[in-house]
Coordinates of C-alpha atoms in Angstrom, one line a residue:
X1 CA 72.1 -62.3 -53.7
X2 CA 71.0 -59.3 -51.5
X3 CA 73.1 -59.4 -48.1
X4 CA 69.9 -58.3 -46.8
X5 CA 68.2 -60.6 -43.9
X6 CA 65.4 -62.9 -45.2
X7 CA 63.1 -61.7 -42.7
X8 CA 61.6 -58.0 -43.3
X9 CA 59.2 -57.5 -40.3
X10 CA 57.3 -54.4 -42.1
X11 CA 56.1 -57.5 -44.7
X12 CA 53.4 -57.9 -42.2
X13 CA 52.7 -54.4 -42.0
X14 CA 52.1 -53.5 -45.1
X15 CA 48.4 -53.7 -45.7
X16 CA 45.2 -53.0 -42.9
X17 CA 44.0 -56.7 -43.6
X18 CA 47.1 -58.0 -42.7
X19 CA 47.7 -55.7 -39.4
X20 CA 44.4 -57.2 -38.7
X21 CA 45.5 -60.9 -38.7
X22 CA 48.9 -60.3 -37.2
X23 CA 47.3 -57.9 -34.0
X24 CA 48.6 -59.3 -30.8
X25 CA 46.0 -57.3 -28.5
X26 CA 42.6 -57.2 -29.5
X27 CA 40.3 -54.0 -27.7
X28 CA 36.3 -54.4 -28.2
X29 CA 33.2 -52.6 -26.6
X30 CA 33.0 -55.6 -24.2
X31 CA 36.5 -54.5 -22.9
X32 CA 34.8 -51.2 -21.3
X33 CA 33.0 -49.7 -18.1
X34 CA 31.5 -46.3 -18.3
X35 CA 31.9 -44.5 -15.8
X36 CA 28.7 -41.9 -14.8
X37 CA 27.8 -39.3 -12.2
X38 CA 24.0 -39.1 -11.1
X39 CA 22.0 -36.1 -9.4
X40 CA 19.2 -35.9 -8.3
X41 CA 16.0 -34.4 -10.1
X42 CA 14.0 -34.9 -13.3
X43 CA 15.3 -34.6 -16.9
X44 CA 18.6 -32.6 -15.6
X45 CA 22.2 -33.0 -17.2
X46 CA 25.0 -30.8 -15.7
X47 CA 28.0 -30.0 -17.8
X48 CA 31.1 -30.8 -15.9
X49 CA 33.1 -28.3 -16.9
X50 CA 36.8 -29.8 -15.5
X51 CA 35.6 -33.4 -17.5
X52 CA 34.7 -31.4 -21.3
X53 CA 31.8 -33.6 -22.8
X54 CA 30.9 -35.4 -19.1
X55 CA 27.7 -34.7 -17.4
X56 CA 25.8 -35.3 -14.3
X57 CA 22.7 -37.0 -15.0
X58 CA 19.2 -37.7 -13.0
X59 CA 18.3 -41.5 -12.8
X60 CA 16.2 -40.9 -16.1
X61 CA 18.8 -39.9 -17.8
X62 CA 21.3 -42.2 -16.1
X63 CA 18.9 -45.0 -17.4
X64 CA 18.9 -43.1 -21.0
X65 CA 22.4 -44.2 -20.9
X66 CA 22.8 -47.4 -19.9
X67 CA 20.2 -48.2 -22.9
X68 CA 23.1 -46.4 -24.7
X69 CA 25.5 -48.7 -23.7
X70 CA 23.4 -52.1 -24.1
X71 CA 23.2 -50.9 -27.3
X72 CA 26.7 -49.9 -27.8
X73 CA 27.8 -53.3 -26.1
X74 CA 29.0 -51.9 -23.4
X75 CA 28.8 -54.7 -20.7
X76 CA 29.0 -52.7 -17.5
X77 CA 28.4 -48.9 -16.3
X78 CA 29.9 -47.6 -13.1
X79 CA 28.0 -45.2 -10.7
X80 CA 28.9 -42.2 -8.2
X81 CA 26.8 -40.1 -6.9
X82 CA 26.9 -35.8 -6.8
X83 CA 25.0 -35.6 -3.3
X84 CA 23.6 -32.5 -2.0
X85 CA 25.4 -30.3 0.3
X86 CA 22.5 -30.6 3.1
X87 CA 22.5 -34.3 3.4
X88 CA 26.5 -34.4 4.2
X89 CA 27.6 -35.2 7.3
X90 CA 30.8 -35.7 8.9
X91 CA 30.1 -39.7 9.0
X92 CA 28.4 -39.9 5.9
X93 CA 24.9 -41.7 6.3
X94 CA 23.8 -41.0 3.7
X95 CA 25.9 -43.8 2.1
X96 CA 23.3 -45.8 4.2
X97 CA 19.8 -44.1 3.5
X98 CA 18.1 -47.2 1.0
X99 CA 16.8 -44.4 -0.8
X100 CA 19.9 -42.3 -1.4
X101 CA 20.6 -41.4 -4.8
X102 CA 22.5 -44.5 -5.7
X103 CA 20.1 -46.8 -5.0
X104 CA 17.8 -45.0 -6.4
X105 CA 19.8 -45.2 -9.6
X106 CA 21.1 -49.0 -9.6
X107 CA 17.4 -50.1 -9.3
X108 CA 16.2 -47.8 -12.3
X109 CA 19.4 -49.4 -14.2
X110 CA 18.4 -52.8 -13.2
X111 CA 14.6 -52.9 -14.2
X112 CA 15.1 -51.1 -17.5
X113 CA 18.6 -52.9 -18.5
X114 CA 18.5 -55.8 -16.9
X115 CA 21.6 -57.2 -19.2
X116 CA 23.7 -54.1 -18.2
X117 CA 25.9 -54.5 -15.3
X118 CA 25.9 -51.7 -12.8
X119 CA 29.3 -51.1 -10.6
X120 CA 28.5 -49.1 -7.4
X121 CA 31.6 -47.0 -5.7
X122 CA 32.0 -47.7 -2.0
X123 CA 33.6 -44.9 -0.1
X124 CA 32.4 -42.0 2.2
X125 CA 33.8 -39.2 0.5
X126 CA 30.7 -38.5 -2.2
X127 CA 28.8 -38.2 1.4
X128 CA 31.3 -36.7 4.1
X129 CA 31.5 -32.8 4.6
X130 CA 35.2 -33.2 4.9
X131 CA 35.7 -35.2 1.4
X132 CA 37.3 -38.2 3.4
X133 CA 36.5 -41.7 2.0
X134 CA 36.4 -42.5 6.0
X135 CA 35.8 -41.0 9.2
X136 CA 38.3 -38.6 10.9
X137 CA 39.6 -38.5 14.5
X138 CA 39.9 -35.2 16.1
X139 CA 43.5 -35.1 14.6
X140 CA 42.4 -35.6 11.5
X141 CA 43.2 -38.8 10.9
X142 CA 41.1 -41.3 8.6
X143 CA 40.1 -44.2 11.1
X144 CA 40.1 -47.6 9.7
X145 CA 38.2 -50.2 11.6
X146 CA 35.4 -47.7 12.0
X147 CA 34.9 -46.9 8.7
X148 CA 34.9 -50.4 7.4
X149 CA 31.8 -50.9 9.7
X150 CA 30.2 -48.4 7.5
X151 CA 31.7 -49.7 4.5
X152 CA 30.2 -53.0 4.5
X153 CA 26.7 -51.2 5.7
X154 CA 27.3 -49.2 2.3
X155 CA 27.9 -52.2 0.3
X156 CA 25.0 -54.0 1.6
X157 CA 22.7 -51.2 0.8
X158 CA 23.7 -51.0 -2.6
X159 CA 23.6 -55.1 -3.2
X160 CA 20.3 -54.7 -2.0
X161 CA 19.6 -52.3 -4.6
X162 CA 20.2 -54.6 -7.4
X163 CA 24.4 -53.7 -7.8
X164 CA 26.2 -56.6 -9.8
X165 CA 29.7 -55.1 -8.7
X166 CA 30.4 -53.9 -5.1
X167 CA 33.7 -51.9 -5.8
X168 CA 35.4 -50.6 -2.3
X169 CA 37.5 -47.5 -3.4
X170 CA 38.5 -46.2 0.5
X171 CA 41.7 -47.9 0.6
X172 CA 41.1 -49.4 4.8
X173 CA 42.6 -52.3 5.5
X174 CA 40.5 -55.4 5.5
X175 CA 37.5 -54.1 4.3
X176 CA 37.3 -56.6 1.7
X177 CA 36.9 -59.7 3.7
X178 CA 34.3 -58.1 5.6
X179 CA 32.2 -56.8 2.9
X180 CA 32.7 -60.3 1.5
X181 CA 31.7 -62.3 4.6
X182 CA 28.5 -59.8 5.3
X183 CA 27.7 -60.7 1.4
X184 CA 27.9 -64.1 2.0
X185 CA 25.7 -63.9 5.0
X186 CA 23.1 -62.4 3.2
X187 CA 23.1 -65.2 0.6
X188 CA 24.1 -62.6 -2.2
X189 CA 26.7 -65.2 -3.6
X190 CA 26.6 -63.6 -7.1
X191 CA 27.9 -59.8 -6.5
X192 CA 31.3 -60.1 -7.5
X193 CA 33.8 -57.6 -5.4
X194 CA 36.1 -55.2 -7.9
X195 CA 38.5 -54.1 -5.4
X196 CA 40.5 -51.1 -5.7
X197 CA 43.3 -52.7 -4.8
X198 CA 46.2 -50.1 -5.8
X199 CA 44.7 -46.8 -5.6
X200 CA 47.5 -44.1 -5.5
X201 CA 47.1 -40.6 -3.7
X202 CA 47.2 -39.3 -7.3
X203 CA 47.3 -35.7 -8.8
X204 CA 44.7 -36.9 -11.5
X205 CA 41.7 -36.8 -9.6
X206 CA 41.1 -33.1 -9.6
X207 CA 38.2 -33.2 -12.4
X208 CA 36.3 -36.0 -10.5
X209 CA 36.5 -34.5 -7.1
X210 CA 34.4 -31.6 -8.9
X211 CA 32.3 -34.3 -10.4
X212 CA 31.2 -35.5 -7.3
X213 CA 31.2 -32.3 -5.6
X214 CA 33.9 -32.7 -2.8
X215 CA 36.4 -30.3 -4.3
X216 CA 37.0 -27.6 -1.6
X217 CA 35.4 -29.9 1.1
X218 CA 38.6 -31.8 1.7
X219 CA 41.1 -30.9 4.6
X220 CA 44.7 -32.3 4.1
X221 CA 45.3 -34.8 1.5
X222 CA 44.5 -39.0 1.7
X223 CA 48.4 -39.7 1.3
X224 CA 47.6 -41.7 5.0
X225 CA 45.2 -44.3 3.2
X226 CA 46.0 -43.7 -0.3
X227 CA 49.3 -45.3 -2.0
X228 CA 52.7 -43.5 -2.3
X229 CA 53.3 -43.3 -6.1
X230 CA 57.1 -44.0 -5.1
X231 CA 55.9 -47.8 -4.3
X232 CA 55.4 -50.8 -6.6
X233 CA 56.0 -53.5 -4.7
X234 CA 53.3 -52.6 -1.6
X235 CA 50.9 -52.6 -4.4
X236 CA 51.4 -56.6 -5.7
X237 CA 50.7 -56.4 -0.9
X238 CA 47.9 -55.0 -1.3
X239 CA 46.5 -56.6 -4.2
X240 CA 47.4 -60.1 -2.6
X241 CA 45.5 -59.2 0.9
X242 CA 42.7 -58.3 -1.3
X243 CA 42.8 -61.3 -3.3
X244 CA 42.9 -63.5 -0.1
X245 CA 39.9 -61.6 1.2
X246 CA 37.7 -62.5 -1.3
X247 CA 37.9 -60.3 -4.6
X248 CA 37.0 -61.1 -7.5
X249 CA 38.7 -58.7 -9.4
X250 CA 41.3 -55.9 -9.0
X251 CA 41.9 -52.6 -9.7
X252 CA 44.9 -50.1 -10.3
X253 CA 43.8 -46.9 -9.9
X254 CA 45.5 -44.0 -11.8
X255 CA 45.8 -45.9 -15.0
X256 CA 48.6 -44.6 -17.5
X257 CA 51.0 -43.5 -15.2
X258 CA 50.8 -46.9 -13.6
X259 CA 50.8 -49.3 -16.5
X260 CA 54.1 -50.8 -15.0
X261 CA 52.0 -51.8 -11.9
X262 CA 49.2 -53.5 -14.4
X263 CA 51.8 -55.3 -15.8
X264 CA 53.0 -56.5 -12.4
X265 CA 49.9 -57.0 -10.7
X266 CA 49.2 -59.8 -13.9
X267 CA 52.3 -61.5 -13.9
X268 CA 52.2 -62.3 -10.4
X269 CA 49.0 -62.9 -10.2
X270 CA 47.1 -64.0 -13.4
X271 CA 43.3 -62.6 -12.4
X272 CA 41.2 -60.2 -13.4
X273 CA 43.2 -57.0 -14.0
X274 CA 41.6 -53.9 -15.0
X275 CA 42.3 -50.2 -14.9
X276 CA 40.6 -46.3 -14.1
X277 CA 41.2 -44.4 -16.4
X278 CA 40.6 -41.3 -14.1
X279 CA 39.5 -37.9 -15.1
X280 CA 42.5 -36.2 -14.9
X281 CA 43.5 -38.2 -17.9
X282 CA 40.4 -38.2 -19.8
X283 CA 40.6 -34.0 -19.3
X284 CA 44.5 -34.6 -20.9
X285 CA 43.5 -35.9 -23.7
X286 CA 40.7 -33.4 -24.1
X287 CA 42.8 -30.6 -24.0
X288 CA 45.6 -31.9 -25.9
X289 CA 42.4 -32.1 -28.8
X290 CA 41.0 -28.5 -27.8
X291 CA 44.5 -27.2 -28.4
X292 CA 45.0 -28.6 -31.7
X293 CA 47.5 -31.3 -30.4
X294 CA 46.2 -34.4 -31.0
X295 CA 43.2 -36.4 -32.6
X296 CA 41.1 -37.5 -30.3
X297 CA 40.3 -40.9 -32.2
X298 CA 43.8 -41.6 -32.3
X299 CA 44.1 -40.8 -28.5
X300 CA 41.6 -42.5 -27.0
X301 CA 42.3 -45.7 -28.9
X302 CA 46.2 -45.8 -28.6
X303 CA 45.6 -45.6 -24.8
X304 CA 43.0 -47.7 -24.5
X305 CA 45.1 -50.4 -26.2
X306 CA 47.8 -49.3 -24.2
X307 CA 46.0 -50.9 -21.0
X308 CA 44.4 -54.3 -22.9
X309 CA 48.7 -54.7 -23.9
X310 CA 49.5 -54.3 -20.4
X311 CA 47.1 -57.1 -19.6
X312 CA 44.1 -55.4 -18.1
X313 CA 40.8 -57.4 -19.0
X314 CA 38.7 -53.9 -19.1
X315 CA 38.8 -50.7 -18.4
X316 CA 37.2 -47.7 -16.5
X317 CA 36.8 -44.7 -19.0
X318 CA 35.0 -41.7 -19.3
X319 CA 35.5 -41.9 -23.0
X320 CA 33.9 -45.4 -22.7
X321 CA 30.4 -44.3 -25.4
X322 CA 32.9 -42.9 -27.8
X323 CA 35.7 -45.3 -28.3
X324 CA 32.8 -47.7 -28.6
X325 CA 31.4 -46.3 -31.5
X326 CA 34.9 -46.1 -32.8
X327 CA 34.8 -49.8 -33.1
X328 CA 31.6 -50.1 -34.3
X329 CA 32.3 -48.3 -37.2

């Protein structure tokens, strides 16, 4: 008799129907959120030329996609806006105008795909001529009680509008219990809060800072309300303030490089996890594929499944359209 062991663990692997049965993580359409950029005007789409195959879109076209992901099965879509240079200000009101480009786009969304979730980004920095998600002191410092004033006047603009998901990206402190609480007093019980809960001052944001248009606009860095990428353990803080505020949901915010914190943040705290994949990892993988590298197929689904592993229940990704019709064969 063979000395061998008994158990061979490549039996298992030996055939796709059997990889199939024995798959510990399972990744579907439902298990995304695309992430777009709107601007303003008729029947335009902008080329982003940091984000290769990402476009701005005008509501029309915004709405052309969310029909794209209904039918896709794509659950939710994500929204931030590319504002024009005249209407920012250094305290970003137009976060506030009922009519701003958002709104205008979460209440096309809702009326032609009702079943669609829409996600609306709250922070200043689409709207502040400084490209600060808050307002700034004469020293330059990002105040935070102020700006969480505005905040929850953001957020309630945008619930207004028809948003499913209010989804605070500023980093202030306590923001979420008071966008909650002015929720709640406007009986919108339903619109769920996706906090950003461990956003890190990240050097992946580059292509979505030119997405948006704040690229160039912003003075210093947001290391002073952003997280250190040294820490793990204030995240699980932050994550459990936000939690205890009112959040639905939470978010960690780069995704790859902080898989260990998605880990973590489930463990501890068995919710709702999910994950950004930001742009400056959507433009890796792009380039790894324009230089002959990699496969983009392979990419995008390897990482993708990468995050559902680590125990995210969805995901933020530009390549949202495409790895969904990946799986739908």
């Amino acid at each position: 008799m063979s000395s061998y062991p008994a158990l061979r663990l490549r039996r298992t692997r030996a055939s796709a129907w059997s990889r199939r049965l024995h798959a510990e993580t399972v990744l579907t359409p439902a298990d995304l959120i695309w992430p777009m950029f709107v601007v303003d005007g008729e029947g335009v789409e902008q080329p982003i030329g940091a984000l290769p195959g990402v476009s701005r879109w005008s509501v029309d076209g915004i709405v052309a996609r969310g029909k794209e992901a209904r039918d896709l099965g794509i659950p939710c879509v994500a929204l931030f806006p590319y504002t024009p240079a005249e209407l920012k200000t250094p305290d970003g009101r137009e976060g506030l105008n009922p009519d701003n480009l958002m709104c205008r786009a979460i209440r096309a969304l809702k009326q032609a795909v009702p079943e669609v979730g829409v996600l609306a980004d709250v922070a200043l920095d689409p709207y502040t001529s400084h490209g600060h998600d808050g307002l700034v002191d004469d020293a330059g410092y990002v105040v935070n009680d102020t700006t969480a004033e505005l905040l929850i006047e953001q957020a309630l603009n945008q619930a207004r509008a028809g948003a499913d998901i209010i989804a605070p990206s500023d980093m202030m402190d306590g923001r979420i219990g008071m966008i909650r609480a002015a929720l709640e007093g406007e009986g919108a019980h339903n619109v769920q809060i996706m906090s950003y809960a461990a956003k890190y001052a990240s050097g992946f944001y580059g292509p979505f800072r030119d997405a948006v248009g704040s690229r160039g606009l912003l003075k210093g860095d947001k290391k002073t309300y952003q997280m250190d990428h040294a820490n793990a353990e204030e995240a699980l803080r932050e994550v459990a303030l936000d939690l205890a505020e009112g959040a639905d949901t939470v978010m960690v915010k780069p995704g790859l490089p902080y898989l260990d914190i998605i880990v973590r943040v489930k463990q501890r705290f068995e919710v709702p996890v999910f994950a950004y994949q930001v742009s400056g990892e959507y433009a890796m993988i792009e380039a790894s594929v324009a230089a002959g590298a990699g496969d983009r197929d392979a990419l995008v689904m390897e990482t993708l499944m990468a995050f559902k592993r680590a125990g995210c229940s969805g995901v933020l990704t530009y390549h949202a359209a495409h790895a969904a019709r990946l799986m739908n064969g």
